[in-house]
Each structure stands twice: as structure tokens, then as C-alpha cells.
Amino acid sequence: MHKENVHLDPGKLSELYTQLGETGAEDVVCRAIEELAVRLSHCERLWRQDDMENLRKNARSLIAIADQIGMTAMASIAQDVTGAIDSKDAPAIAATVFRLLRVGERSLTAVWEQQDLSI
């Protein structure tokens, strides 16, 4: 089992709180986390179904959402997934998808903990 470091950009969250206020920012973060969780699940399903076109689209959407709330590692790895798909490198696709899942799960937990949010 690989242990991945999670990189969060607290400045992104601070920006959201400054721009939207506490309630608005928490709403954006909660919706983003929910959407990221769903899309991570879709990434694994699409990879197992060998649906590279939709996997690429899903990974691209993860980049924007993760970046919005400061999940820099997740956004970077999702970019790596799209690059592997573009290269048609099956081993790299598998490796980056599962790295995305590991880092994604840990990133979601870290954001919840950092914001002291409850489900």
C-alpha cells in the first residue's frame, strides 16, 4: 500500500472565505467535496470499463474542481491521468488512476479535517 502525501493550498480556501463569507465558502467546499467523491468513483468505474474517452472527461473535470478548493496534488494527478490517456499508455493510465484514487481519498479527508466540517 502506497502512502501518498496530500498537498492542500490553504490560500485557495482563504480566498473562498474572503470572497463568499463563511456560509458561502462552506457551501462551495461541501458541494465540491461531494462532486469530487462522485467523480473519483466514476474514474475507477470508467477505467474498469475501459472507457478512456469518458475517463479523460471525468479527470479533466476533477482538475478544475480540485483546484478551486486548493487540492493541488489531486489536480496534478488528474492532469497526469489525462496525459497518460492521451499517450495511450495503458500501464501509466492504470498507475495514475489508482494514484488519483489514493490521493483523492486522503485529500477529501484532509479538507474536511482542515475546515472542521461535519457531514
mmCIF file of N, CA and C in Angstrom:
data_model
loop_
_atom_site.group_PDB
_atom_site.id
_atom_site.type_symbol
_atom_site.label_atom_id
_atom_site.label_comp_id
_atom_site.label_asym_id
_atom_site.label_seq_id
_atom_site.Cartn_x
_atom_site.Cartn_y
_atom_site.Cartn_z
ATOM 1 N N MET A 1 0.847 -1.182 0.000
ATOM 2 C CA MET A 1 0.000 0.000 0.000
ATOM 3 C C MET A 1 0.887 1.238 0.000
ATOM 4 N N HIS A 2 0.697 2.071 -0.984
ATOM 5 C CA HIS A 2 1.472 3.300 -1.091
ATOM 6 C C HIS A 2 0.883 4.364 -0.182
ATOM 7 N N LYS A 3 1.763 5.127 0.430
ATOM 8 C CA LYS A 3 1.340 6.246 1.268
ATOM 9 C C LYS A 3 1.664 7.507 0.487
ATOM 10 N N GLU A 4 0.657 8.277 0.151
ATOM 11 C CA GLU A 4 0.829 9.474 -0.663
ATOM 12 C C GLU A 4 0.697 10.726 0.197
ATOM 13 N N ASN A 5 1.529 11.706 -0.113
ATOM 14 C CA ASN A 5 1.390 12.996 0.545
ATOM 15 C C ASN A 5 0.249 13.769 -0.102
ATOM 16 N N VAL A 6 -0.467 14.484 0.723
ATOM 17 C CA VAL A 6 -1.574 15.307 0.259
ATOM 18 C C VAL A 6 -1.110 16.755 0.308
ATOM 19 N N HIS A 7 -1.324 17.477 -0.778
ATOM 20 C CA HIS A 7 -0.941 18.881 -0.832
ATOM 21 C C HIS A 7 -2.194 19.727 -0.956
ATOM 22 N N LEU A 8 -2.425 20.531 0.078
ATOM 23 C CA LEU A 8 -3.555 21.448 0.065
ATOM 24 C C LEU A 8 -3.014 22.873 0.038
ATOM 25 N N ASP A 9 -3.679 23.717 -0.702
ATOM 26 C CA ASP A 9 -3.310 25.124 -0.761
ATOM 27 C C ASP A 9 -4.287 25.899 0.109
ATOM 28 N N PRO A 10 -3.902 26.192 1.356
ATOM 29 C CA PRO A 10 -4.830 26.884 2.249
ATOM 30 C C PRO A 10 -5.198 28.270 1.738
ATOM 31 N N GLY A 11 -4.360 28.841 0.877
ATOM 32 C CA GLY A 11 -4.660 30.149 0.301
ATOM 33 C C GLY A 11 -5.931 30.131 -0.540
ATOM 34 N N LYS A 12 -6.170 29.025 -1.241
ATOM 35 C CA LYS A 12 -7.392 28.897 -2.055
ATOM 36 C C LYS A 12 -8.623 28.929 -1.168
ATOM 37 N N LEU A 13 -8.559 28.200 -0.054
ATOM 38 C CA LEU A 13 -9.692 28.192 0.865
ATOM 39 C C LEU A 13 -9.878 29.570 1.499
ATOM 40 N N SER A 14 -8.780 30.202 1.853
ATOM 41 C CA SER A 14 -8.880 31.552 2.429
ATOM 42 C C SER A 14 -9.528 32.514 1.444
ATOM 43 N N GLU A 15 -9.134 32.403 0.165
ATOM 44 C CA GLU A 15 -9.747 33.237 -0.876
ATOM 45 C C GLU A 15 -11.253 33.034 -0.939
ATOM 46 N N LEU A 16 -11.666 31.771 -0.916
ATOM 47 C CA LEU A 16 -13.095 31.469 -0.955
ATOM 48 C C LEU A 16 -13.825 32.098 0.227
ATOM 49 N N TYR A 17 -13.243 31.975 1.409
ATOM 50 C CA TYR A 17 -13.873 32.529 2.605
ATOM 51 C C TYR A 17 -13.936 34.059 2.537
ATOM 52 N N THR A 18 -12.889 34.678 1.988
ATOM 53 C CA THR A 18 -12.880 36.132 1.850
ATOM 54 C C THR A 18 -13.924 36.577 0.835
ATOM 55 N N GLN A 19 -14.001 35.882 -0.294
ATOM 56 C CA GLN A 19 -14.923 36.259 -1.364
ATOM 57 C C GLN A 19 -16.376 35.957 -1.032
ATOM 58 N N LEU A 20 -16.626 34.811 -0.410
ATOM 59 C CA LEU A 20 -18.001 34.332 -0.248
ATOM 60 C C LEU A 20 -18.529 34.386 1.179
ATOM 61 N N GLY A 21 -17.672 34.676 2.122
ATOM 62 C CA GLY A 21 -18.087 34.613 3.515
ATOM 63 C C GLY A 21 -18.098 33.173 3.990
ATOM 64 N N GLU A 22 -18.256 32.999 5.288
ATOM 65 C CA GLU A 22 -18.158 31.659 5.866
ATOM 66 C C GLU A 22 -19.219 30.708 5.315
ATOM 67 N N THR A 23 -20.461 31.132 5.310
ATOM 68 C CA THR A 23 -21.543 30.251 4.860
ATOM 69 C C THR A 23 -21.399 29.900 3.382
ATOM 70 N N GLY A 24 -21.127 30.896 2.558
ATOM 71 C CA GLY A 24 -20.978 30.657 1.122
ATOM 72 C C GLY A 24 -19.798 29.759 0.810
ATOM 73 N N ALA A 25 -18.673 30.004 1.494
ATOM 74 C CA ALA A 25 -17.477 29.195 1.252
ATOM 75 C C ALA A 25 -17.696 27.752 1.703
ATOM 76 N N GLU A 26 -18.314 27.570 2.861
ATOM 77 C CA GLU A 26 -18.570 26.205 3.327
ATOM 78 C C GLU A 26 -19.501 25.472 2.374
ATOM 79 N N ASP A 27 -20.460 26.186 1.814
ATOM 80 C CA ASP A 27 -21.360 25.571 0.835
ATOM 81 C C ASP A 27 -20.589 25.129 -0.402
ATOM 82 N N VAL A 28 -19.715 25.993 -0.905
ATOM 83 C CA VAL A 28 -18.908 25.655 -2.088
ATOM 84 C C VAL A 28 -18.004 24.462 -1.792
ATOM 85 N N VAL A 29 -17.347 24.470 -0.637
ATOM 86 C CA VAL A 29 -16.437 23.384 -0.281
ATOM 87 C C VAL A 29 -17.205 22.069 -0.138
ATOM 88 N N CYS A 30 -18.343 22.109 0.522
ATOM 89 C CA CYS A 30 -19.139 20.881 0.698
ATOM 90 C C CYS A 30 -19.598 20.317 -0.638
ATOM 91 N N ARG A 31 -20.092 21.194 -1.510
ATOM 92 C CA ARG A 31 -20.536 20.718 -2.827
ATOM 93 C C ARG A 31 -19.370 20.194 -3.645
ATOM 94 N N ALA A 32 -18.226 20.857 -3.556
ATOM 95 C CA ALA A 32 -17.041 20.404 -4.295
ATOM 96 C C ALA A 32 -16.583 19.034 -3.798
ATOM 97 N N ILE A 33 -16.573 18.850 -2.494
ATOM 98 C CA ILE A 33 -16.148 17.564 -1.932
ATOM 99 C C ILE A 33 -17.095 16.454 -2.368
ATOM 100 N N GLU A 34 -18.384 16.733 -2.323
ATOM 101 C CA GLU A 34 -19.357 15.728 -2.776
ATOM 102 C C GLU A 34 -19.135 15.384 -4.244
ATOM 103 N N GLU A 35 -18.938 16.401 -5.068
ATOM 104 C CA GLU A 35 -18.734 16.179 -6.508
ATOM 105 C C GLU A 35 -17.431 15.429 -6.765
ATOM 106 N N LEU A 36 -16.380 15.781 -6.039
ATOM 107 C CA LEU A 36 -15.109 15.083 -6.206
ATOM 108 C C LEU A 36 -15.236 13.610 -5.829
ATOM 109 N N ALA A 37 -15.935 13.330 -4.753
ATOM 110 C CA ALA A 37 -16.121 11.934 -4.334
ATOM 111 C C ALA A 37 -16.845 11.141 -5.412
ATOM 112 N N VAL A 38 -17.881 11.720 -5.979
ATOM 113 C CA VAL A 38 -18.637 11.049 -7.048
ATOM 114 C C VAL A 38 -17.751 10.836 -8.266
ATOM 115 N N ARG A 39 -17.015 11.862 -8.654
ATOM 116 C CA ARG A 39 -16.176 11.755 -9.851
ATOM 117 C C ARG A 39 -15.013 10.789 -9.663
ATOM 118 N N LEU A 40 -14.458 10.717 -8.449
ATOM 119 C CA LEU A 40 -13.416 9.721 -8.188
ATOM 120 C C LEU A 40 -13.968 8.313 -8.371
ATOM 121 N N SER A 41 -15.152 8.091 -7.866
ATOM 122 C CA SER A 41 -15.805 6.791 -8.024
ATOM 123 C C SER A 41 -16.034 6.484 -9.504
ATOM 124 N N HIS A 42 -16.444 7.495 -10.257
ATOM 125 C CA HIS A 42 -16.650 7.318 -11.697
ATOM 126 C C HIS A 42 -15.338 7.001 -12.407
ATOM 127 N N CYS A 43 -14.241 7.618 -11.973
ATOM 128 C CA CYS A 43 -12.940 7.344 -12.595
ATOM 129 C C CYS A 43 -12.606 5.857 -12.509
ATOM 130 N N GLU A 44 -12.781 5.292 -11.337
ATOM 131 C CA GLU A 44 -12.468 3.874 -11.190
ATOM 132 C C GLU A 44 -13.386 3.026 -12.067
ATOM 133 N N ARG A 45 -14.675 3.332 -12.061
ATOM 134 C CA ARG A 45 -15.640 2.563 -12.866
ATOM 135 C C ARG A 45 -15.302 2.684 -14.350
ATOM 136 N N LEU A 46 -15.016 3.883 -14.818
ATOM 137 C CA LEU A 46 -14.710 4.095 -16.238
ATOM 138 C C LEU A 46 -13.419 3.376 -16.627
ATOM 139 N N TRP A 47 -12.414 3.380 -15.740
ATOM 140 C CA TRP A 47 -11.181 2.668 -16.038
ATOM 141 C C TRP A 47 -11.470 1.177 -16.169
ATOM 142 N N ARG A 48 -12.249 0.627 -15.241
ATOM 143 C CA ARG A 48 -12.576 -0.806 -15.289
ATOM 144 C C ARG A 48 -13.372 -1.159 -16.544
ATOM 145 N N GLN A 49 -14.174 -0.219 -17.041
ATOM 146 C CA GLN A 49 -14.957 -0.440 -18.259
ATOM 147 C C GLN A 49 -14.154 -0.129 -19.525
ATOM 148 N N ASP A 50 -12.910 0.301 -19.358
ATOM 149 C CA ASP A 50 -12.037 0.669 -20.475
ATOM 150 C C ASP A 50 -12.658 1.782 -21.329
ATOM 151 N N ASP A 51 -13.317 2.727 -20.680
ATOM 152 C CA ASP A 51 -13.953 3.865 -21.352
ATOM 153 C C ASP A 51 -13.038 5.085 -21.200
ATOM 154 N N MET A 52 -11.991 5.121 -22.026
ATOM 155 C CA MET A 52 -10.964 6.152 -21.900
ATOM 156 C C MET A 52 -11.485 7.548 -22.258
ATOM 157 N N GLU A 53 -12.394 7.634 -23.191
ATOM 158 C CA GLU A 53 -12.930 8.947 -23.573
ATOM 159 C C GLU A 53 -13.631 9.607 -22.382
ATOM 160 N N ASN A 54 -14.506 8.870 -21.733
ATOM 161 C CA ASN A 54 -15.219 9.437 -20.587
ATOM 162 C C ASN A 54 -14.334 9.533 -19.348
ATOM 163 N N LEU A 55 -13.363 8.649 -19.214
ATOM 164 C CA LEU A 55 -12.409 8.757 -18.116
ATOM 165 C C LEU A 55 -11.636 10.063 -18.245
ATOM 166 N N ARG A 56 -11.220 10.387 -19.461
ATOM 167 C CA ARG A 56 -10.488 11.635 -19.690
ATOM 168 C C ARG A 56 -11.359 12.839 -19.339
ATOM 169 N N LYS A 57 -12.603 12.838 -19.786
ATOM 170 C CA LYS A 57 -13.517 13.945 -19.473
ATOM 171 C C LYS A 57 -13.701 14.079 -17.968
ATOM 172 N N ASN A 58 -13.875 12.959 -17.299
ATOM 173 C CA ASN A 58 -14.083 12.961 -15.858
ATOM 174 C C ASN A 58 -12.842 13.491 -15.125
ATOM 175 N N ALA A 59 -11.672 13.048 -15.560
ATOM 176 C CA ALA A 59 -10.429 13.514 -14.944
ATOM 177 C C ALA A 59 -10.243 15.015 -15.166
ATOM 178 N N ARG A 60 -10.579 15.494 -16.360
ATOM 179 C CA ARG A 60 -10.476 16.940 -16.648
ATOM 180 C C ARG A 60 -11.378 17.741 -15.710
ATOM 181 N N SER A 61 -12.567 17.248 -15.450
ATOM 182 C CA SER A 61 -13.462 17.973 -14.548
ATOM 183 C C SER A 61 -12.928 17.950 -13.113
ATOM 184 N N LEU A 62 -12.238 16.870 -12.735
ATOM 185 C CA LEU A 62 -11.632 16.799 -11.407
ATOM 186 C C LEU A 62 -10.576 17.886 -11.219
ATOM 187 N N ILE A 63 -9.841 18.181 -12.276
ATOM 188 C CA ILE A 63 -8.784 19.189 -12.194
ATOM 189 C C ILE A 63 -9.365 20.528 -11.760
ATOM 190 N N ALA A 64 -10.406 20.966 -12.434
ATOM 191 C CA ALA A 64 -10.994 22.277 -12.137
ATOM 192 C C ALA A 64 -11.591 22.333 -10.737
ATOM 193 N N ILE A 65 -12.307 21.280 -10.358
ATOM 194 C CA ILE A 65 -12.967 21.273 -9.049
ATOM 195 C C ILE A 65 -11.925 21.224 -7.936
ATOM 196 N N ALA A 66 -10.935 20.340 -8.066
ATOM 197 C CA ALA A 66 -9.901 20.208 -7.045
ATOM 198 C C ALA A 66 -9.109 21.511 -6.908
ATOM 199 N N ASP A 67 -8.803 22.124 -8.016
ATOM 200 C CA ASP A 67 -8.051 23.384 -7.989
ATOM 201 C C ASP A 67 -8.845 24.480 -7.279
ATOM 202 N N GLN A 68 -10.140 24.497 -7.479
ATOM 203 C CA GLN A 68 -10.992 25.528 -6.883
ATOM 204 C C GLN A 68 -10.890 25.554 -5.362
ATOM 205 N N ILE A 69 -10.719 24.379 -4.741
ATOM 206 C CA ILE A 69 -10.675 24.337 -3.280
ATOM 207 C C ILE A 69 -9.274 24.005 -2.747
ATOM 208 N N GLY A 70 -8.261 24.138 -3.593
ATOM 209 C CA GLY A 70 -6.882 24.027 -3.133
ATOM 210 C C GLY A 70 -6.306 22.634 -3.031
ATOM 211 N N MET A 71 -6.901 21.672 -3.702
ATOM 212 C CA MET A 71 -6.372 20.306 -3.693
ATOM 213 C C MET A 71 -5.367 20.160 -4.840
ATOM 214 N N THR A 72 -4.179 20.709 -4.626
ATOM 215 C CA THR A 72 -3.202 20.788 -5.704
ATOM 216 C C THR A 72 -2.684 19.424 -6.140
ATOM 217 N N ALA A 73 -2.475 18.508 -5.195
ATOM 218 C CA ALA A 73 -1.971 17.177 -5.561
ATOM 219 C C ALA A 73 -3.006 16.444 -6.400
ATOM 220 N N MET A 74 -4.258 16.509 -5.992
ATOM 221 C CA MET A 74 -5.308 15.823 -6.750
ATOM 222 C C MET A 74 -5.420 16.401 -8.155
ATOM 223 N N ALA A 75 -5.385 17.710 -8.271
ATOM 224 C CA ALA A 75 -5.479 18.344 -9.591
ATOM 225 C C ALA A 75 -4.307 17.922 -10.482
ATOM 226 N N SER A 76 -3.117 17.879 -9.912
ATOM 227 C CA SER A 76 -1.927 17.496 -10.670
ATOM 228 C C SER A 76 -1.994 16.043 -11.150
ATOM 229 N N ILE A 77 -2.434 15.165 -10.281
ATOM 230 C CA ILE A 77 -2.516 13.752 -10.648
ATOM 231 C C ILE A 77 -3.621 13.530 -11.676
ATOM 232 N N ALA A 78 -4.727 14.245 -11.559
ATOM 233 C CA ALA A 78 -5.789 14.145 -12.566
ATOM 234 C C ALA A 78 -5.251 14.593 -13.927
ATOM 235 N N GLN A 79 -4.386 15.606 -13.925
ATOM 236 C CA GLN A 79 -3.731 16.041 -15.164
ATOM 237 C C GLN A 79 -2.839 14.927 -15.704
ATOM 238 N N ASP A 80 -2.151 14.221 -14.808
ATOM 239 C CA ASP A 80 -1.317 13.088 -15.232
ATOM 240 C C ASP A 80 -2.165 11.978 -15.861
ATOM 241 N N VAL A 81 -3.357 11.757 -15.325
ATOM 242 C CA VAL A 81 -4.269 10.757 -15.897
ATOM 243 C C VAL A 81 -4.611 11.137 -17.327
ATOM 244 N N THR A 82 -4.954 12.398 -17.556
ATOM 245 C CA THR A 82 -5.313 12.818 -18.922
ATOM 246 C C THR A 82 -4.114 12.675 -19.862
ATOM 247 N N GLY A 83 -2.923 12.985 -19.347
ATOM 248 C CA GLY A 83 -1.724 12.833 -20.180
ATOM 249 C C GLY A 83 -1.464 11.384 -20.544
ATOM 250 N N ALA A 84 -1.660 10.481 -19.599
ATOM 251 C CA ALA A 84 -1.466 9.052 -19.867
ATOM 252 C C ALA A 84 -2.486 8.554 -20.886
ATOM 253 N N ILE A 85 -3.722 9.039 -20.765
ATOM 254 C CA ILE A 85 -4.757 8.648 -21.731
ATOM 255 C C ILE A 85 -4.394 9.166 -23.112
ATOM 256 N N ASP A 86 -3.952 10.414 -23.186
ATOM 257 C CA ASP A 86 -3.563 10.991 -24.477
ATOM 258 C C ASP A 86 -2.414 10.213 -25.111
ATOM 259 N N SER A 87 -1.528 9.672 -24.274
ATOM 260 C CA SER A 87 -0.382 8.895 -24.767
ATOM 261 C C SER A 87 -0.738 7.449 -25.074
ATOM 262 N N LYS A 88 -1.972 7.050 -24.704
ATOM 263 C CA LYS A 88 -2.426 5.673 -24.903
ATOM 264 C C LYS A 88 -1.489 4.670 -24.223
ATOM 265 N N ASP A 89 -1.020 5.054 -23.030
ATOM 266 C CA ASP A 89 -0.090 4.240 -22.254
ATOM 267 C C ASP A 89 -0.872 3.523 -21.157
ATOM 268 N N ALA A 90 -1.329 2.299 -21.448
ATOM 269 C CA ALA A 90 -2.207 1.560 -20.529
ATOM 270 C C ALA A 90 -1.620 1.376 -19.128
ATOM 271 N N PRO A 91 -0.339 0.984 -18.984
ATOM 272 C CA PRO A 91 0.198 0.859 -17.620
ATOM 273 C C PRO A 91 0.215 2.196 -16.875
ATOM 274 N N ALA A 92 0.539 3.266 -17.579
ATOM 275 C CA ALA A 92 0.555 4.590 -16.950
ATOM 276 C C ALA A 92 -0.854 5.030 -16.567
ATOM 277 N N ILE A 93 -1.819 4.715 -17.409
ATOM 278 C CA ILE A 93 -3.214 5.052 -17.083
ATOM 279 C C ILE A 93 -3.620 4.358 -15.791
ATOM 280 N N ALA A 94 -3.358 3.057 -15.713
ATOM 281 C CA ALA A 94 -3.723 2.295 -14.509
ATOM 282 C C ALA A 94 -3.027 2.867 -13.278
ATOM 283 N N ALA A 95 -1.741 3.125 -13.394
ATOM 284 C CA ALA A 95 -0.976 3.630 -12.246
ATOM 285 C C ALA A 95 -1.480 4.993 -11.801
ATOM 286 N N THR A 96 -1.734 5.884 -12.745
ATOM 287 C CA THR A 96 -2.165 7.228 -12.360
ATOM 288 C C THR A 96 -3.605 7.252 -11.855
ATOM 289 N N VAL A 97 -4.462 6.409 -12.418
ATOM 290 C CA VAL A 97 -5.840 6.346 -11.922
ATOM 291 C C VAL A 97 -5.841 5.893 -10.461
ATOM 292 N N PHE A 98 -5.090 4.860 -10.142
ATOM 293 C CA PHE A 98 -5.100 4.375 -8.767
ATOM 294 C C PHE A 98 -4.358 5.309 -7.823
ATOM 295 N N ARG A 99 -3.374 6.030 -8.330
ATOM 296 C CA ARG A 99 -2.745 7.074 -7.516
ATOM 297 C C ARG A 99 -3.754 8.197 -7.257
ATOM 298 N N LEU A 100 -4.514 8.547 -8.274
ATOM 299 C CA LEU A 100 -5.557 9.568 -8.115
ATOM 300 C C LEU A 100 -6.567 9.147 -7.053
ATOM 301 N N LEU A 101 -6.963 7.894 -7.064
ATOM 302 C CA LEU A 101 -7.919 7.411 -6.072
ATOM 303 C C LEU A 101 -7.345 7.488 -4.656
ATOM 304 N N ARG A 102 -6.079 7.086 -4.501
ATOM 305 C CA ARG A 102 -5.450 7.143 -3.169
ATOM 306 C C ARG A 102 -5.344 8.576 -2.662
ATOM 307 N N VAL A 103 -4.787 9.442 -3.510
ATOM 308 C CA VAL A 103 -4.586 10.835 -3.102
ATOM 309 C C VAL A 103 -5.929 11.540 -2.960
ATOM 310 N N GLY A 104 -6.858 11.217 -3.838
ATOM 311 C CA GLY A 104 -8.179 11.839 -3.768
ATOM 312 C C GLY A 104 -8.869 11.559 -2.453
ATOM 313 N N GLU A 105 -8.844 10.318 -2.043
ATOM 314 C CA GLU A 105 -9.486 9.952 -0.781
ATOM 315 C C GLU A 105 -8.839 10.675 0.392
ATOM 316 N N ARG A 106 -7.527 10.694 0.419
ATOM 317 C CA ARG A 106 -6.819 11.364 1.516
ATOM 318 C C ARG A 106 -7.023 12.874 1.455
ATOM 319 N N SER A 107 -7.107 13.444 0.256
ATOM 320 C CA SER A 107 -7.316 14.884 0.116
ATOM 321 C C SER A 107 -8.694 15.288 0.618
ATOM 322 N N LEU A 108 -9.701 14.486 0.287
ATOM 323 C CA LEU A 108 -11.057 14.788 0.757
ATOM 324 C C LEU A 108 -11.103 14.780 2.279
ATOM 325 N N THR A 109 -10.470 13.802 2.876
ATOM 326 C CA THR A 109 -10.428 13.718 4.338
ATOM 327 C C THR A 109 -9.689 14.922 4.925
ATOM 328 N N ALA A 110 -8.582 15.298 4.295
ATOM 329 C CA ALA A 110 -7.785 16.422 4.805
ATOM 330 C C ALA A 110 -8.561 17.739 4.754
ATOM 331 N N VAL A 111 -9.308 17.955 3.690
ATOM 332 C CA VAL A 111 -10.078 19.196 3.594
ATOM 333 C C VAL A 111 -11.162 19.223 4.662
ATOM 334 N N TRP A 112 -11.849 18.097 4.854
ATOM 335 C CA TRP A 112 -12.863 18.040 5.914
ATOM 336 C C TRP A 112 -12.229 18.379 7.256
ATOM 337 N N GLU A 113 -11.086 17.762 7.539
ATOM 338 C CA GLU A 113 -10.416 17.982 8.819
ATOM 339 C C GLU A 113 -9.921 19.417 8.956
ATOM 340 N N GLN A 114 -9.359 19.963 7.877
ATOM 341 C CA GLN A 114 -8.835 21.323 7.910
ATOM 342 C C GLN A 114 -9.953 22.333 8.171
ATOM 343 N N GLN A 115 -11.085 22.093 7.579
ATOM 344 C CA GLN A 115 -12.195 23.027 7.738
ATOM 345 C C GLN A 115 -13.067 22.710 8.944
ATOM 346 N N ASP A 116 -12.761 21.584 9.604
ATOM 347 C CA ASP A 116 -13.551 21.128 10.750
ATOM 348 C C ASP A 116 -15.029 21.068 10.384
ATOM 349 N N LEU A 117 -15.290 20.487 9.214
ATOM 350 C CA LEU A 117 -16.660 20.346 8.722
ATOM 351 C C LEU A 117 -17.201 19.000 9.153
ATOM 352 N N SER A 118 -18.480 18.919 9.317
ATOM 353 C CA SER A 118 -19.073 17.625 9.627
ATOM 354 C C SER A 118 -20.084 17.294 8.543
ATOM 355 N N ILE A 119 -20.259 15.997 8.311
ATOM 356 C CA ILE A 119 -21.181 15.560 7.268
ATOM 357 C C ILE A 119 -22.603 15.699 7.746
#
